[in-house]
Amino acid sequence: MSSADAAAPRKFRFAAGGEGNSEEGGARRFVKLAQKAEELGYDSFMIPDHLGNQVGPIAALGALAVATDKIRIGTAVLANGFRHPAVLAKDAATIDVLSGGRLELGIGAGWMKEEFDKGGIAYDSPGVRIAKLEETLQILDTLLRGQECNFQGEYFQINGLKGSPRPRQGPRPPIAVGGGGPKMLALAAKYADIISVAAPSNKEGKMLLSGITMEATAARVEKIREAAGDRFDDIELNWTITAIMPTDDREAMAEMALAALDNGYPPNIEVDVKLSVEDILNSPYLAFGTYEEIADQIRAVRARTSMSYVGIFPTQMEAFAPVIAELRGE
């Protein structure tokens, strides 16, 4: 075991999220949702980035910057193809200043082809989207430090632009990158401060069931470790629990989940392997059991993978809050 492995684990952090869609009470209730997350003890509140039924993340972050006090605010994650990095850097720096230095800027390559098509925005091949994201990450790194950027890339050219306003956080607000595939994880390992470790998806954007096991997740983290080299200990690893089911009978709940998968539910998952009850109960992405059992499961995920930053889906914010009380300060 190396000294890095023996180091004390990173403390847990917890991220709530919101979209401002009709299920959450719409855009008018959005600020209250973030204030509730702050009240419940979440460390951060994240907004996704889609052209469908949700608030615009940049405008919403501006509102949250002045409507909340302590909770960190951010994006999980912006679609790089929707905004030019020079414009995004300006907006991000402004939000960091207005919030008193609470921004976490999450960005990804963009993956929902349907949205790009509906919006009339070019949807490039995966290779081009990843290459564009790499250029964006380099530009953001410079501009968000308040420095002058001169960048001549294949897709973006920045000529003597100085980042302003100067963010409150130094040297710059943290940048988060999410991904499940090896190319995205390698890119994140090179540039990101926070990496969201997702299960890989197929060409249609469906999540592969094989990717949700503890073993598959640990293998993705290992890829990040290899790609990050000396940076690895400075990177915070995040994952999002997709289903939280408080129950006194974990096994029965896992059996129900397996039966649902056999019947094609949820429809956004491709069942590419047969999983056991044990696979389901050990998965970092599913949380079944009493609050104490879920807390123990999250401790086990951190011990195995070093992931410590737990994300929760918007509709499950209150259901998960008692688990935060179990793990607070660990």
Tab-separated table of C-alpha atoms in Angstrom:
chain	number	residue	atom	x	y	z
A	1	MET	CA	0.000	0.000	0.000
A	2	SER	CA	1.409	3.393	-0.968
A	3	SER	CA	1.446	6.340	1.429
A	4	ALA	CA	-1.281	7.973	-0.703
A	5	ASP	CA	-3.559	4.962	-0.140
A	6	ALA	CA	-2.841	5.106	3.577
A	7	ALA	CA	-3.700	8.810	3.823
A	8	ALA	CA	-6.852	9.801	5.693
A	9	PRO	CA	-9.897	9.631	3.432
A	10	ARG	CA	-11.336	12.870	2.079
A	11	LYS	CA	-14.316	14.105	4.122
A	12	PHE	CA	-17.777	13.458	2.726
A	13	ARG	CA	-19.632	16.234	0.929
A	14	PHE	CA	-23.231	16.121	-0.254
A	15	ALA	CA	-24.753	17.729	-3.324
A	16	ALA	CA	-28.454	18.321	-3.862
A	17	GLY	CA	-29.787	19.460	-7.190
A	18	GLY	CA	-32.694	21.022	-8.978
A	19	GLU	CA	-34.042	21.646	-12.445
A	20	GLY	CA	-37.002	23.918	-11.787
A	21	ASN	CA	-39.319	21.626	-13.734
A	22	SER	CA	-43.028	21.036	-13.083
A	23	GLU	CA	-42.393	18.025	-10.775
A	24	GLU	CA	-40.407	20.326	-8.464
A	25	GLY	CA	-42.984	23.098	-8.562
A	26	GLY	CA	-41.624	24.939	-11.582
A	27	ALA	CA	-39.195	27.806	-11.965
A	28	ARG	CA	-41.041	29.938	-9.402
A	29	ARG	CA	-40.246	27.436	-6.640
A	30	PHE	CA	-36.633	27.002	-7.705
A	31	VAL	CA	-34.999	29.415	-5.253
A	32	LYS	CA	-36.976	27.853	-2.368
A	33	LEU	CA	-35.675	24.417	-3.411
A	34	ALA	CA	-32.055	25.588	-3.059
A	35	GLN	CA	-32.828	27.286	0.253
A	36	LYS	CA	-34.354	24.002	1.476
A	37	ALA	CA	-31.166	22.149	0.467
A	38	GLU	CA	-29.172	24.663	2.518
A	39	GLU	CA	-31.505	24.108	5.488
A	40	LEU	CA	-31.187	20.301	5.216
A	41	GLY	CA	-27.389	20.507	5.466
A	42	TYR	CA	-26.322	19.853	1.870
A	43	ASP	CA	-22.902	21.250	0.966
A	44	SER	CA	-23.790	22.210	-2.593
A	45	PHE	CA	-26.723	22.670	-4.967
A	46	MET	CA	-26.242	21.738	-8.611
A	47	ILE	CA	-28.212	22.597	-11.736
A	48	PRO	CA	-28.111	20.475	-14.917
A	49	ASP	CA	-28.053	22.006	-18.400
A	50	HIS	CA	-30.778	20.997	-20.837
A	51	LEU	CA	-32.911	22.893	-23.329
A	52	GLY	CA	-35.991	20.961	-22.199
A	53	ASN	CA	-38.251	21.530	-19.207
A	54	GLN	CA	-35.928	23.249	-16.715
A	55	VAL	CA	-34.500	26.635	-15.721
A	56	GLY	CA	-31.542	28.158	-17.542
A	57	PRO	CA	-28.579	27.287	-15.295
A	58	ILE	CA	-26.565	30.514	-15.631
A	59	ALA	CA	-29.521	32.812	-14.896
A	60	ALA	CA	-30.646	30.525	-12.048
A	61	LEU	CA	-27.165	30.554	-10.466
A	62	GLY	CA	-27.289	34.354	-10.494
A	63	ALA	CA	-30.497	34.205	-8.453
A	64	LEU	CA	-29.104	31.593	-6.048
A	65	ALA	CA	-25.933	33.639	-5.535
A	66	VAL	CA	-27.982	36.244	-3.644
A	67	ALA	CA	-30.787	34.008	-2.282
A	68	THR	CA	-28.527	31.566	-0.385
A	69	ASP	CA	-25.784	32.151	2.171
A	70	LYS	CA	-23.486	29.171	2.723
A	71	ILE	CA	-24.314	26.411	0.273
A	72	ARG	CA	-22.003	26.091	-2.709
A	73	ILE	CA	-23.744	26.454	-6.073
A	74	GLY	CA	-22.850	25.046	-9.447
A	75	THR	CA	-23.658	23.151	-12.601
A	76	ALA	CA	-23.830	19.391	-13.113
A	77	VAL	CA	-22.957	19.757	-15.873
A	78	LEU	CA	-23.015	22.405	-18.593
A	79	ALA	CA	-23.112	21.168	-22.195
A	80	ASN	CA	-19.977	22.634	-23.746
A	81	GLY	CA	-21.626	22.959	-27.163
A	82	PHE	CA	-24.221	25.434	-25.879
A	83	ARG	CA	-21.817	28.303	-25.003
A	84	HIS	CA	-18.576	29.885	-26.162
A	85	PRO	CA	-15.893	29.516	-23.443
A	86	ALA	CA	-15.060	33.241	-23.435
A	87	VAL	CA	-18.701	34.077	-22.630
A	88	LEU	CA	-18.993	31.236	-20.124
A	89	ALA	CA	-15.858	32.410	-18.277
A	90	LYS	CA	-17.384	35.889	-17.881
A	91	ASP	CA	-20.662	34.486	-16.513
A	92	ALA	CA	-18.899	32.034	-14.182
A	93	ALA	CA	-16.562	34.676	-12.755
A	94	THR	CA	-19.528	37.000	-12.157
A	95	ILE	CA	-21.449	34.285	-10.290
A	96	ASP	CA	-18.395	33.493	-8.157
A	97	VAL	CA	-18.115	37.145	-7.143
A	98	LEU	CA	-21.855	37.595	-6.498
A	99	SER	CA	-22.004	34.412	-4.386
A	100	GLY	CA	-18.970	35.338	-2.282
A	101	GLY	CA	-16.821	32.569	-3.789
A	102	ARG	CA	-19.223	29.625	-3.775
A	103	LEU	CA	-19.189	28.489	-7.425
A	104	GLU	CA	-18.341	24.952	-8.609
A	105	LEU	CA	-18.307	24.993	-12.395
A	106	GLY	CA	-19.222	21.611	-13.878
A	107	ILE	CA	-18.893	21.107	-17.620
A	108	GLY	CA	-19.142	18.163	-20.011
A	109	ALA	CA	-19.052	17.444	-23.726
A	110	GLY	CA	-22.856	17.467	-24.123
A	111	TRP	CA	-24.599	14.192	-24.948
A	112	MET	CA	-28.311	14.679	-25.696
A	113	LYS	CA	-28.336	14.809	-29.498
A	114	GLU	CA	-32.086	15.415	-29.567
A	115	GLU	CA	-31.668	18.744	-27.741
A	116	PHE	CA	-28.937	19.957	-30.080
A	117	ASP	CA	-31.134	19.011	-33.059
A	118	LYS	CA	-34.225	20.755	-31.645
A	119	GLY	CA	-32.185	23.872	-30.888
A	120	GLY	CA	-30.485	23.897	-34.279
A	121	ILE	CA	-27.078	23.578	-32.627
A	122	ALA	CA	-24.397	21.488	-34.354
A	123	TYR	CA	-23.918	18.111	-32.671
A	124	ASP	CA	-20.402	16.915	-33.432
A	125	SER	CA	-18.936	13.419	-33.332
A	126	PRO	CA	-17.791	12.220	-29.867
A	127	GLY	CA	-14.140	12.815	-30.790
A	128	VAL	CA	-14.785	16.429	-31.814
A	129	ARG	CA	-16.948	17.125	-28.757
A	130	ILE	CA	-14.165	15.860	-26.475
A	131	ALA	CA	-11.514	17.864	-28.385
A	132	LYS	CA	-13.645	21.039	-28.081
A	133	LEU	CA	-14.118	20.405	-24.367
A	134	GLU	CA	-10.357	20.088	-23.901
A	135	GLU	CA	-9.851	23.499	-25.544
A	136	THR	CA	-12.630	24.997	-23.398
A	137	LEU	CA	-11.027	23.651	-20.208
A	138	GLN	CA	-7.701	25.284	-21.090
A	139	ILE	CA	-9.380	28.621	-21.880
A	140	LEU	CA	-11.481	28.567	-18.686
A	141	ASP	CA	-8.407	27.761	-16.585
A	142	THR	CA	-6.718	30.965	-17.778
A	143	LEU	CA	-9.700	33.350	-17.833
A	144	LEU	CA	-11.033	32.218	-14.438
A	145	ARG	CA	-7.681	33.128	-12.887
A	146	GLY	CA	-8.221	36.694	-14.115
A	147	GLN	CA	-5.287	36.283	-16.496
A	148	GLU	CA	-4.889	37.272	-20.138
A	149	CYS	CA	-5.720	34.460	-22.533
A	150	ASN	CA	-4.017	33.951	-25.889
A	151	PHE	CA	-5.161	30.633	-27.264
A	152	GLN	CA	-4.931	29.298	-30.795
A	153	GLY	CA	-6.826	26.019	-30.960
A	154	GLU	CA	-8.477	24.133	-33.751
A	155	TYR	CA	-11.954	25.207	-32.603
A	156	PHE	CA	-11.409	28.320	-30.468
A	157	GLN	CA	-9.069	31.283	-30.869
A	158	ILE	CA	-8.755	33.807	-28.034
A	159	ASN	CA	-6.635	36.891	-28.648
A	160	GLY	CA	-5.472	38.960	-25.677
A	161	LEU	CA	-8.696	38.614	-23.670
A	162	LYS	CA	-8.288	39.232	-19.937
A	163	GLY	CA	-10.571	37.380	-17.539
A	164	SER	CA	-12.868	39.696	-15.581
A	165	PRO	CA	-14.288	40.163	-13.026
A	166	ARG	CA	-11.647	38.479	-10.905
A	167	PRO	CA	-13.317	35.524	-9.093
A	168	ARG	CA	-13.427	35.480	-5.296
A	169	GLN	CA	-11.941	31.960	-5.101
A	170	GLY	CA	-8.237	31.568	-5.689
A	171	PRO	CA	-6.509	30.629	-7.851
A	172	ARG	CA	-9.897	30.111	-9.578
A	173	PRO	CA	-13.260	28.430	-8.889
A	174	PRO	CA	-13.033	24.620	-8.994
A	175	ILE	CA	-13.886	22.983	-12.321
A	176	ALA	CA	-15.785	19.694	-12.362
A	177	VAL	CA	-15.919	17.331	-15.331
A	178	GLY	CA	-18.220	14.328	-15.536
A	179	GLY	CA	-17.858	11.167	-17.570
A	180	GLY	CA	-18.180	7.410	-17.732
A	181	GLY	CA	-16.155	6.460	-20.782
A	182	PRO	CA	-12.340	6.123	-20.784
A	183	LYS	CA	-11.674	9.174	-23.007
A	184	MET	CA	-13.787	11.526	-20.887
A	185	LEU	CA	-12.302	10.201	-17.647
A	186	ALA	CA	-8.759	10.657	-19.009
A	187	LEU	CA	-9.587	14.237	-20.028
A	188	ALA	CA	-11.092	14.943	-16.602
A	189	ALA	CA	-8.002	13.476	-14.914
A	190	LYS	CA	-5.851	15.973	-16.806
A	191	TYR	CA	-7.795	19.169	-16.061
A	192	ALA	CA	-10.553	18.808	-13.443
A	193	ASP	CA	-10.546	19.561	-9.723
A	194	ILE	CA	-13.679	17.449	-9.233
A	195	ILE	CA	-14.566	14.400	-11.355
A	196	SER	CA	-18.101	13.038	-11.515
A	197	VAL	CA	-17.719	9.299	-12.061
A	198	ALA	CA	-20.732	8.157	-14.071
A	199	ALA	CA	-21.696	4.763	-15.419
A	200	PRO	CA	-20.911	4.507	-19.158
A	201	SER	CA	-23.772	4.826	-21.633
A	202	ASN	CA	-24.520	3.363	-25.054
A	203	LYS	CA	-24.830	5.351	-28.300
A	204	GLU	CA	-28.471	6.194	-27.513
A	205	GLY	CA	-27.485	7.662	-24.159
A	206	LYS	CA	-28.895	4.745	-22.111
A	207	MET	CA	-26.854	3.849	-19.025
A	208	LEU	CA	-25.216	0.409	-19.161
A	209	LEU	CA	-26.301	-1.733	-16.210
A	210	SER	CA	-22.850	-3.374	-16.169
A	211	GLY	CA	-21.356	-0.012	-15.179
A	212	ILE	CA	-23.194	0.370	-11.862
A	213	THR	CA	-21.390	-2.381	-9.928
A	214	MET	CA	-18.797	-1.617	-7.283
A	215	GLU	CA	-16.153	-3.491	-9.330
A	216	ALA	CA	-16.838	-1.511	-12.527
A	217	THR	CA	-16.811	1.755	-10.577
A	218	ALA	CA	-13.514	0.934	-8.858
A	219	ALA	CA	-12.063	0.127	-12.291
A	220	ARG	CA	-13.113	3.579	-13.590
A	221	VAL	CA	-11.465	5.227	-10.586
A	222	GLU	CA	-8.310	3.214	-11.291
A	223	LYS	CA	-8.297	4.617	-14.853
A	224	ILE	CA	-8.532	8.127	-13.393
A	225	ARG	CA	-5.661	7.354	-10.997
A	226	GLU	CA	-3.462	6.161	-13.885
A	227	ALA	CA	-4.290	9.183	-16.064
A	228	ALA	CA	-3.961	11.744	-13.243
A	229	GLY	CA	-0.604	10.558	-11.905
A	230	ASP	CA	0.617	12.967	-9.220
A	231	ARG	CA	-2.608	15.010	-9.464
A	232	PHE	CA	-4.802	12.171	-8.209
A	233	ASP	CA	-4.711	13.094	-4.499
A	234	ASP	CA	-5.816	16.647	-5.331
A	235	ILE	CA	-8.912	15.495	-7.235
A	236	GLU	CA	-12.248	15.132	-5.442
A	237	LEU	CA	-14.345	12.254	-6.812
A	238	ASN	CA	-18.106	12.574	-7.033
A	239	TRP	CA	-20.907	10.189	-7.945
A	240	THR	CA	-24.693	10.510	-8.018
A	241	ILE	CA	-26.997	8.021	-6.335
A	242	THR	CA	-29.823	7.432	-8.808
A	243	ALA	CA	-32.298	5.758	-6.430
A	244	ILE	CA	-32.709	6.086	-2.652
A	245	MET	CA	-35.149	3.615	-1.076
A	246	PRO	CA	-35.407	3.728	2.740
A	247	THR	CA	-36.523	0.234	3.809
A	248	ASP	CA	-36.157	-2.286	6.626
A	249	ASP	CA	-35.616	-5.086	4.083
A	250	ARG	CA	-32.742	-4.312	1.722
A	251	GLU	CA	-32.783	-7.734	0.075
A	252	ALA	CA	-36.483	-7.592	-0.813
A	253	MET	CA	-36.018	-4.110	-2.298
A	254	ALA	CA	-33.049	-5.323	-4.371
A	255	GLU	CA	-35.130	-8.247	-5.648
A	256	MET	CA	-37.891	-5.805	-6.659
A	257	ALA	CA	-35.338	-3.657	-8.492
A	258	LEU	CA	-34.051	-6.695	-10.406
A	259	ALA	CA	-37.623	-7.665	-11.348
A	260	ALA	CA	-38.277	-4.123	-12.594
A	261	LEU	CA	-35.123	-4.257	-14.753
A	262	ASP	CA	-36.319	-7.565	-16.240
A	263	ASN	CA	-39.541	-5.772	-17.207
A	264	GLY	CA	-37.723	-2.901	-18.929
A	265	TYR	CA	-37.951	-0.372	-16.099
A	266	PRO	CA	-36.404	2.177	-15.850
A	267	PRO	CA	-36.358	2.671	-19.645
A	268	ASN	CA	-33.101	4.698	-19.605
A	269	ILE	CA	-31.026	1.627	-18.648
A	270	GLU	CA	-29.656	-0.972	-21.058
A	271	VAL	CA	-29.639	-4.366	-19.345
A	272	ASP	CA	-26.375	-5.676	-20.798
A	273	VAL	CA	-25.600	-8.074	-17.894
A	274	LYS	CA	-27.470	-10.117	-15.299
A	275	LEU	CA	-26.810	-8.738	-11.804
A	276	SER	CA	-27.282	-10.461	-8.431
A	277	VAL	CA	-28.986	-9.074	-5.321
A	278	GLU	CA	-25.489	-8.576	-3.866
A	279	ASP	CA	-24.414	-6.555	-6.948
A	280	ILE	CA	-27.441	-4.283	-6.479
A	281	LEU	CA	-26.867	-3.824	-2.738
A	282	ASN	CA	-23.162	-3.002	-3.212
A	283	SER	CA	-23.675	-0.614	-6.141
A	284	PRO	CA	-22.549	2.948	-5.391
A	285	TYR	CA	-25.448	4.230	-7.529
A	286	LEU	CA	-28.309	2.618	-5.546
A	287	ALA	CA	-29.094	3.131	-1.857
A	288	PHE	CA	-31.520	0.656	-0.245
A	289	GLY	CA	-31.929	0.093	3.495
A	290	THR	CA	-32.294	1.891	6.800
A	291	TYR	CA	-30.523	5.244	7.113
A	292	GLU	CA	-27.777	3.511	9.107
A	293	GLU	CA	-27.375	0.836	6.408
A	294	ILE	CA	-27.232	3.451	3.637
A	295	ALA	CA	-24.621	5.396	5.624
A	296	ASP	CA	-22.563	2.205	6.013
A	297	GLN	CA	-22.876	1.512	2.297
A	298	ILE	CA	-21.584	5.014	1.464
A	299	ARG	CA	-18.652	4.494	3.842
A	300	ALA	CA	-17.909	1.237	2.005
A	301	VAL	CA	-17.982	3.025	-1.371
A	302	ARG	CA	-15.432	5.564	-0.135
A	303	ALA	CA	-13.209	2.865	1.364
A	304	ARG	CA	-13.154	0.929	-1.920
A	305	THR	CA	-13.039	3.760	-4.479
A	306	SER	CA	-11.954	6.957	-2.616
A	307	MET	CA	-15.110	8.679	-3.966
A	308	SER	CA	-16.376	11.011	-1.231
A	309	TYR	CA	-18.668	13.627	-2.811
A	310	VAL	CA	-22.212	12.247	-2.955
A	311	GLY	CA	-24.813	13.650	-5.352
A	312	ILE	CA	-28.580	13.185	-4.953
A	313	PHE	CA	-31.344	13.559	-7.544
A	314	PRO	CA	-33.658	16.577	-7.029
A	315	THR	CA	-36.754	14.616	-5.990
A	316	GLN	CA	-34.826	12.643	-3.333
A	317	MET	CA	-33.320	15.537	-1.405
A	318	GLU	CA	-35.526	15.133	1.679
A	319	ALA	CA	-35.444	11.316	1.618
A	320	PHE	CA	-31.647	11.366	1.861
A	321	ALA	CA	-31.281	14.133	4.474
A	322	PRO	CA	-31.231	11.737	7.506
A	323	VAL	CA	-28.211	9.972	5.941
A	324	ILE	CA	-26.316	13.291	5.939
A	325	ALA	CA	-26.953	13.510	9.689
A	326	GLU	CA	-25.398	10.010	10.068
A	327	LEU	CA	-22.254	10.931	8.068
A	328	ARG	CA	-21.765	14.609	8.900
A	329	GLY	CA	-18.148	15.447	9.707
A	330	GLU	CA	-16.756	12.031	8.674
